[in-house]
mmCIF file of C-alpha atoms in Angstrom:
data_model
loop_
_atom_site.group_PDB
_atom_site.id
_atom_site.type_symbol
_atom_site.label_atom_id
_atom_site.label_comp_id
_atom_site.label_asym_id
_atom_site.label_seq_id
_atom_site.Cartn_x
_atom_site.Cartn_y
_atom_site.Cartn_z
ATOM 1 C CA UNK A 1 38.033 -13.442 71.318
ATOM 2 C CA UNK A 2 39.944 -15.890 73.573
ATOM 3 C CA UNK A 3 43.241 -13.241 73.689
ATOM 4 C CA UNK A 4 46.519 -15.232 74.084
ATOM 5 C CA UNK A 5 46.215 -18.903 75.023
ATOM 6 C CA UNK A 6 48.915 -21.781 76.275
ATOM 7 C CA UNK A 7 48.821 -25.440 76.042
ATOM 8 C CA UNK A 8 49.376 -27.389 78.317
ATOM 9 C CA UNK A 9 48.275 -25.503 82.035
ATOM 10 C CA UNK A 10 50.450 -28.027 83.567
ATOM 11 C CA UNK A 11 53.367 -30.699 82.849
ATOM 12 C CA UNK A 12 55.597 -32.945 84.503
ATOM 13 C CA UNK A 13 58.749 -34.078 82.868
ATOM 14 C CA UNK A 14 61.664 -36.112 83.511
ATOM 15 C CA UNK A 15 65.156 -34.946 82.921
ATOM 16 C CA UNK A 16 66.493 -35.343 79.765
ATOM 17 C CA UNK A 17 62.456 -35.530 78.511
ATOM 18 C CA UNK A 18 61.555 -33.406 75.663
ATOM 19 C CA UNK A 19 58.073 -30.949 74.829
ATOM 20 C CA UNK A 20 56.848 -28.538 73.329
ATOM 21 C CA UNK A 21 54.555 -25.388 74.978
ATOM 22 C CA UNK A 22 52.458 -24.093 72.559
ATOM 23 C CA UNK A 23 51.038 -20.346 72.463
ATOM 24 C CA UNK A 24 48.513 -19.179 70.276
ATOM 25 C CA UNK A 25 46.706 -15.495 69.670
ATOM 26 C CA UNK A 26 43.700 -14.398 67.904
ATOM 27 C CA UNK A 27 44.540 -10.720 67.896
ATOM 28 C CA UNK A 28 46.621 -10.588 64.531
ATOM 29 C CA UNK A 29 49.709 -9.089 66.572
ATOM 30 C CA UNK A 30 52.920 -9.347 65.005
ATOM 31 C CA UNK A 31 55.340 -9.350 68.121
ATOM 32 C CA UNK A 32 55.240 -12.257 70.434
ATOM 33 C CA UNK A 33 57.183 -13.558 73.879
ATOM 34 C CA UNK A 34 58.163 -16.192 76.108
ATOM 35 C CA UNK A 35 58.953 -15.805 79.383
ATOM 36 C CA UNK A 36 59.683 -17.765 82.147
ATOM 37 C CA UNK A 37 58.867 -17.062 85.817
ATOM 38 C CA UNK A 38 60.886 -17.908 89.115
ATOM 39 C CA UNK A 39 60.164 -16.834 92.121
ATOM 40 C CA UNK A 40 61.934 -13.573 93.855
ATOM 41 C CA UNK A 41 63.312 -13.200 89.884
ATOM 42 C CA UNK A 42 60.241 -11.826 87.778
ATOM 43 C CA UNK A 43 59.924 -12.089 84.539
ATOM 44 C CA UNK A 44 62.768 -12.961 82.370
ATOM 45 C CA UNK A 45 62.789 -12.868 78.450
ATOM 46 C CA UNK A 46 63.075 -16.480 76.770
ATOM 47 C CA UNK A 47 62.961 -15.753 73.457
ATOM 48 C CA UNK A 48 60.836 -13.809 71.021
ATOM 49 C CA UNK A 49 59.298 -13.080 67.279
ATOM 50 C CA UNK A 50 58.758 -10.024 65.466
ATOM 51 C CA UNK A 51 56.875 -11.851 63.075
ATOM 52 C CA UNK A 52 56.367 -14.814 61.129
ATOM 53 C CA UNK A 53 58.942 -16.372 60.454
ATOM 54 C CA UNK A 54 61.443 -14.457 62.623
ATOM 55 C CA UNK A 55 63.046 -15.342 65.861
ATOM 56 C CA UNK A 56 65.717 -13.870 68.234
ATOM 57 C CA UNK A 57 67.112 -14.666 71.537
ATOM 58 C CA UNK A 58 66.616 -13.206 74.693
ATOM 59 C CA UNK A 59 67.536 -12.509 78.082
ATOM 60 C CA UNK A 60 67.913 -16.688 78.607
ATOM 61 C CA UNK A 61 67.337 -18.822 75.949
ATOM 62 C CA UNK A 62 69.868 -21.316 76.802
ATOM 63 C CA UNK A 63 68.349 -25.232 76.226
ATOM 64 C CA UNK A 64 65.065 -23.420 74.455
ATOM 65 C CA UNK A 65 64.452 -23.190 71.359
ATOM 66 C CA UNK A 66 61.418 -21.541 69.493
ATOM 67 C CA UNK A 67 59.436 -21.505 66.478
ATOM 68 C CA UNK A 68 56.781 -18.793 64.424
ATOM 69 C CA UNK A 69 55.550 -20.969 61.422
ATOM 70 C CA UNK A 70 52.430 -19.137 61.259
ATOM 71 C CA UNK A 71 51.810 -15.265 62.766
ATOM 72 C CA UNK A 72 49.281 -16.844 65.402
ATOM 73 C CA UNK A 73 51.239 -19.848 67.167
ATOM 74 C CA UNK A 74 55.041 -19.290 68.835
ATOM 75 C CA UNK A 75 56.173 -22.552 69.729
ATOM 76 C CA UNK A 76 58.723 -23.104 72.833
ATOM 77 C CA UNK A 77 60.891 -26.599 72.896
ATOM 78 C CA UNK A 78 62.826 -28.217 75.530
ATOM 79 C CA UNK A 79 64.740 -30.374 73.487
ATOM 80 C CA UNK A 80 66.411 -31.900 76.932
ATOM 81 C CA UNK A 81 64.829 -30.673 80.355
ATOM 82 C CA UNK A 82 66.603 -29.934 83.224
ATOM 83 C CA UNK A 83 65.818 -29.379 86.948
ATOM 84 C CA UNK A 84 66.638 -25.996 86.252
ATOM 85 C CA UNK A 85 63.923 -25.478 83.541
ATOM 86 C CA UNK A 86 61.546 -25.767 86.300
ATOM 87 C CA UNK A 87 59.122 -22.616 86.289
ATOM 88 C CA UNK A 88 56.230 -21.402 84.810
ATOM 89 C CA UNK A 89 56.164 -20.101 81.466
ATOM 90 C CA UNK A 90 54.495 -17.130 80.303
ATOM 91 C CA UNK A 91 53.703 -16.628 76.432
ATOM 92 C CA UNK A 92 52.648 -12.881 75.217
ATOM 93 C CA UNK A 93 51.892 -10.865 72.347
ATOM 94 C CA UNK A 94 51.269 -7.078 70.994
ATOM 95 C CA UNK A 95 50.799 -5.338 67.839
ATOM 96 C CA UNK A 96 54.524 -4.278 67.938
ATOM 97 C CA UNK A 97 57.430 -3.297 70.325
ATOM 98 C CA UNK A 98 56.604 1.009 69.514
ATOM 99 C CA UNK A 99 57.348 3.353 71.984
ATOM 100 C CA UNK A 100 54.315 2.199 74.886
ATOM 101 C CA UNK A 101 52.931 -1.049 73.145
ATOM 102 C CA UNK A 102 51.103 -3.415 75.944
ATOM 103 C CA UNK A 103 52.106 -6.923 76.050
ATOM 104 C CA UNK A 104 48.489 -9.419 76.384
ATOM 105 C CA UNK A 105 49.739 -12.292 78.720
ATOM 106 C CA UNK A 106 48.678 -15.902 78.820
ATOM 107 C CA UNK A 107 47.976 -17.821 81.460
ATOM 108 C CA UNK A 108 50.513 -19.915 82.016
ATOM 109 C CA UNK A 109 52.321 -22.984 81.701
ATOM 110 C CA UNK A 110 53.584 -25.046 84.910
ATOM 111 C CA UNK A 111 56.429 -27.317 84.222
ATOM 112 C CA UNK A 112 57.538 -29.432 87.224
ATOM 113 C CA UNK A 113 61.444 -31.351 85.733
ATOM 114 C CA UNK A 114 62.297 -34.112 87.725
ATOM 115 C CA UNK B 1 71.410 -0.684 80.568
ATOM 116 C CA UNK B 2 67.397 -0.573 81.450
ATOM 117 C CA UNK B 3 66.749 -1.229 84.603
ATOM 118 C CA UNK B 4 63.558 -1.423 87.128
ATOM 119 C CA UNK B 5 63.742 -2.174 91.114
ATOM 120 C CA UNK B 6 60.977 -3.271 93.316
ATOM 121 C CA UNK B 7 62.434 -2.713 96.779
ATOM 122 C CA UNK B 8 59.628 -4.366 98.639
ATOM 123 C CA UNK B 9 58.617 -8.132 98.182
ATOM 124 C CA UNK B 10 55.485 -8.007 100.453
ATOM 125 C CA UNK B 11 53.725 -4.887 101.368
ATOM 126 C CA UNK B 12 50.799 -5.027 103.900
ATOM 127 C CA UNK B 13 47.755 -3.011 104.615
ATOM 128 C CA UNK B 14 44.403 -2.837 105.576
ATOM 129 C CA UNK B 15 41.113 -2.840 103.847
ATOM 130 C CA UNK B 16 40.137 0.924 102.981
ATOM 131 C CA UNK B 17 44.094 2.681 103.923
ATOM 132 C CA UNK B 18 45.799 3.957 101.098
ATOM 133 C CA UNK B 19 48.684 1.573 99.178
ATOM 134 C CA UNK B 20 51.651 2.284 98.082
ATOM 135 C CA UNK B 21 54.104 -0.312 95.709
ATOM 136 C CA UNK B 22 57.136 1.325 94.838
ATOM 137 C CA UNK B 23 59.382 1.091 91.616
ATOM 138 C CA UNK B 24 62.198 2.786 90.780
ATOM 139 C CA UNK B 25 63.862 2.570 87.278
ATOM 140 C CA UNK B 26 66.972 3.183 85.381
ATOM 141 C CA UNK B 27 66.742 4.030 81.602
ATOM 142 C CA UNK B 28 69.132 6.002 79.138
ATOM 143 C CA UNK B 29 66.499 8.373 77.802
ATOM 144 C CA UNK B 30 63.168 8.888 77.838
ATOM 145 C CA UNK B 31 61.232 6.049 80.454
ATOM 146 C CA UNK B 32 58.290 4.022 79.236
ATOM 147 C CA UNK B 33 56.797 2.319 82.462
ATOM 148 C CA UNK B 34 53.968 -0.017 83.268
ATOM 149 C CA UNK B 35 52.665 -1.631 85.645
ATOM 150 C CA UNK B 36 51.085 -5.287 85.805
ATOM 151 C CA UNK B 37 49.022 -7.128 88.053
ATOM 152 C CA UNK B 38 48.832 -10.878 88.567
ATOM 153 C CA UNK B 39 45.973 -12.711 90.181
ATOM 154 C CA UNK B 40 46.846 -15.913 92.076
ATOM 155 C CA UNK B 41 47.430 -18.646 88.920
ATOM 156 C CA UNK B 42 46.345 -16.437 87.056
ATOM 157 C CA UNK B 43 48.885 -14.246 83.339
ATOM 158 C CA UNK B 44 49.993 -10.967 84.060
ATOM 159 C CA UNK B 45 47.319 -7.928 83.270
ATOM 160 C CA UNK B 46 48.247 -4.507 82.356
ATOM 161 C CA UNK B 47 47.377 -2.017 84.535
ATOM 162 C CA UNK B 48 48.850 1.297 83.108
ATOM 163 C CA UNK B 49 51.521 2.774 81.563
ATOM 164 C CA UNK B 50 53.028 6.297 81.299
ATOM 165 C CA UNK B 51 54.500 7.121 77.762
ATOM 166 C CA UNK B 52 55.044 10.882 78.095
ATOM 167 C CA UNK B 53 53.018 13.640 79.647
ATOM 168 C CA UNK B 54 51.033 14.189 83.190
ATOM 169 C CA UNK B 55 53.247 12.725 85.667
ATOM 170 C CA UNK B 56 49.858 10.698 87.039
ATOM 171 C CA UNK B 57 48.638 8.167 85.230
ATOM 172 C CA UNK B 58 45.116 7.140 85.942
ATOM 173 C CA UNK B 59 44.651 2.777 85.164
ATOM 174 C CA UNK B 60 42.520 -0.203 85.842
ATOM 175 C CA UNK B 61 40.775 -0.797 89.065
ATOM 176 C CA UNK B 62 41.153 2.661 90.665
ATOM 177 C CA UNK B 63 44.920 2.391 90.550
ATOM 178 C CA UNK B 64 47.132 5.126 89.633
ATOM 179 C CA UNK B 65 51.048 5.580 89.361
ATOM 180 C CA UNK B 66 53.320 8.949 90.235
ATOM 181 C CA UNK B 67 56.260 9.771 87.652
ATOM 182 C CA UNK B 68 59.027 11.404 89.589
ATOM 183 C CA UNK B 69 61.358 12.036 86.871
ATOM 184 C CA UNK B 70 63.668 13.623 89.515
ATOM 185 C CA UNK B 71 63.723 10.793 91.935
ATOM 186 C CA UNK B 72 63.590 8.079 88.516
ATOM 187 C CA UNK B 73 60.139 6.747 90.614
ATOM 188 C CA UNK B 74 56.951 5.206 89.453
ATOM 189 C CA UNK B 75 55.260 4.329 92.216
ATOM 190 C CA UNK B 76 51.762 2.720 92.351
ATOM 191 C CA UNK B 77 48.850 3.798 94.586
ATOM 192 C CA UNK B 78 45.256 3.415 95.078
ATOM 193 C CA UNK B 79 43.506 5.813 97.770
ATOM 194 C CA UNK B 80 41.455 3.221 99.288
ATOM 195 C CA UNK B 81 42.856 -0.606 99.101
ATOM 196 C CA UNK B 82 40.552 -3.363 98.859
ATOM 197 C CA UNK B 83 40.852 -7.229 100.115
ATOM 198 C CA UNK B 84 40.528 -7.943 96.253
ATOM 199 C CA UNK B 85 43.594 -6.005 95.036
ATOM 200 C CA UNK B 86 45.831 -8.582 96.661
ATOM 201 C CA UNK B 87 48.183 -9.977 94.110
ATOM 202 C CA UNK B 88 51.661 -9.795 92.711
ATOM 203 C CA UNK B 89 52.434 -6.384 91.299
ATOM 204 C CA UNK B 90 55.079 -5.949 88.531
ATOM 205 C CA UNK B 91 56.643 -2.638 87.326
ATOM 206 C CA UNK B 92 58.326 -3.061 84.111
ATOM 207 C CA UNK B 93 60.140 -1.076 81.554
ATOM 208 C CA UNK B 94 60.964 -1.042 78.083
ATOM 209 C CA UNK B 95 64.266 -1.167 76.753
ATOM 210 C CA UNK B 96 65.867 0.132 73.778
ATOM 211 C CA UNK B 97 64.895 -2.613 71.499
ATOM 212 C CA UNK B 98 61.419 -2.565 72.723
ATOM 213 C CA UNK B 99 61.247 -5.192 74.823
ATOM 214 C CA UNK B 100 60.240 -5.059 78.324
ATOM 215 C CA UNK B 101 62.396 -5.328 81.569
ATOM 216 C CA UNK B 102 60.351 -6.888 84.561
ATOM 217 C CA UNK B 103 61.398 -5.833 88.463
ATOM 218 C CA UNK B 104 61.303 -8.615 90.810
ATOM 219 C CA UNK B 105 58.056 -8.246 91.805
ATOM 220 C CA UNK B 106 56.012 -7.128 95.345
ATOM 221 C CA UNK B 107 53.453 -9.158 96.990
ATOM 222 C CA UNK B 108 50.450 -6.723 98.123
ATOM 223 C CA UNK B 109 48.145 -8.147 100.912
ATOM 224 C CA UNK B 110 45.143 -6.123 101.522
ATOM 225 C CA UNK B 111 43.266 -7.648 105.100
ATOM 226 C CA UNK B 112 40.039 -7.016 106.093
#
């Protein structure tokens, strides 16, 4: 059971560049997140899924954009990077978004924009 | 609108004193709280969470957490800190749509 997973660890981009972070989870949960992490700021919401299929925007989802083809994977895109889009990126999942749920973190993805 | 504070970025102590990390919140209703823990490079873990009930929560690694619904606090403690609990503690909670609201974050460092 490898819980929630991220690929890649690390990247470098250039502005303008484009990529895609991929998250994947082997619990069956339905809800998952992305979230990116800056220092002094916490965790902000990206976007997230309720399920396959579904999408919605969060707290900043400017210049991201997301995808839930299959219940497992949720898909983040940087069509264009920025400077700005520097961080690291946290993917997460749970079962759903009831009253206490826990959220199951990756690891982490570090993007460095140049 | 939901709302958590972290008024501390670093707190400091020493191996085998009490620790304190405090969190305050602002929620319309009733509060669900947690509390995670992140290990140098490492994703955020849950420690605990209060949903209802005994205002002390009991969680991972010895840690615990106070609900002062008076004083809108959920602070998180451990009686006897250890060089190993150093990380980056976040108190979070969840909004009406479910979601969860991250503070900013404190920076515990436990020395020997």
């Amino acid at each position: 059971n490898a819980g929630v997973t991220q690929t890649p660890k690390f990247r470098v981009l250039k502005t303008g560049q484009s990529m895609t972070l991929l998250c994947a989870q082997d619990m069956n949960h339905e809800y998952m997140y992305w979230y990116r992490q800056d220092p002094g700021m916490g965790l902000r919401l990206i976007h997230y899924s309720v399920g396959e299929g579904t999408t919605a925007k969060g707290e900043v989802p400017d210049g991201y954009n997301v995808s839930r083809l299959k219940k497992q994977n949720f898909l983040l895109g940087l069509e264009s990077a920025a400077p700005s889009q520097t961080s690291v990126y946290f993917c997460a999942s749970s079962y759903f978004s009831g009253s206490a749920e826990t959220q199951y973190f990756g690891p982490g993805t570090r993007l460095l924009v140049l | 609108a939901q709302s958590v504070a972290q008024p501390e970025d670093q707190v400091n102590v020493a191996e085998g004193n009490p620790l304190t990390v405090k969190c305050t919140y602002s929620v319309s209703g009733n509060p669900y709280l947690f509390w995670y823990v992140q290990y140098p490079n490492r994703g955020l873990q849950f420690l605990l969470k209060y949903i209802t009930g005994d205002n002390l929560v009991k969680g991972s690694y010895g840690f615990e957490a106070e609900f002062n619904k008076s004083q809108t606090s959920f602070h998180l403690k451990k009686p006897s800190a250890l060089v190993s609990d150093s990380a980056l503690y976040f108190c979070a909670v969840r909004d009406l749509g479910g979601k969860l609201i991250f503070g900013q974050g404190t920076e515990l460092s436990v020395k020997p």
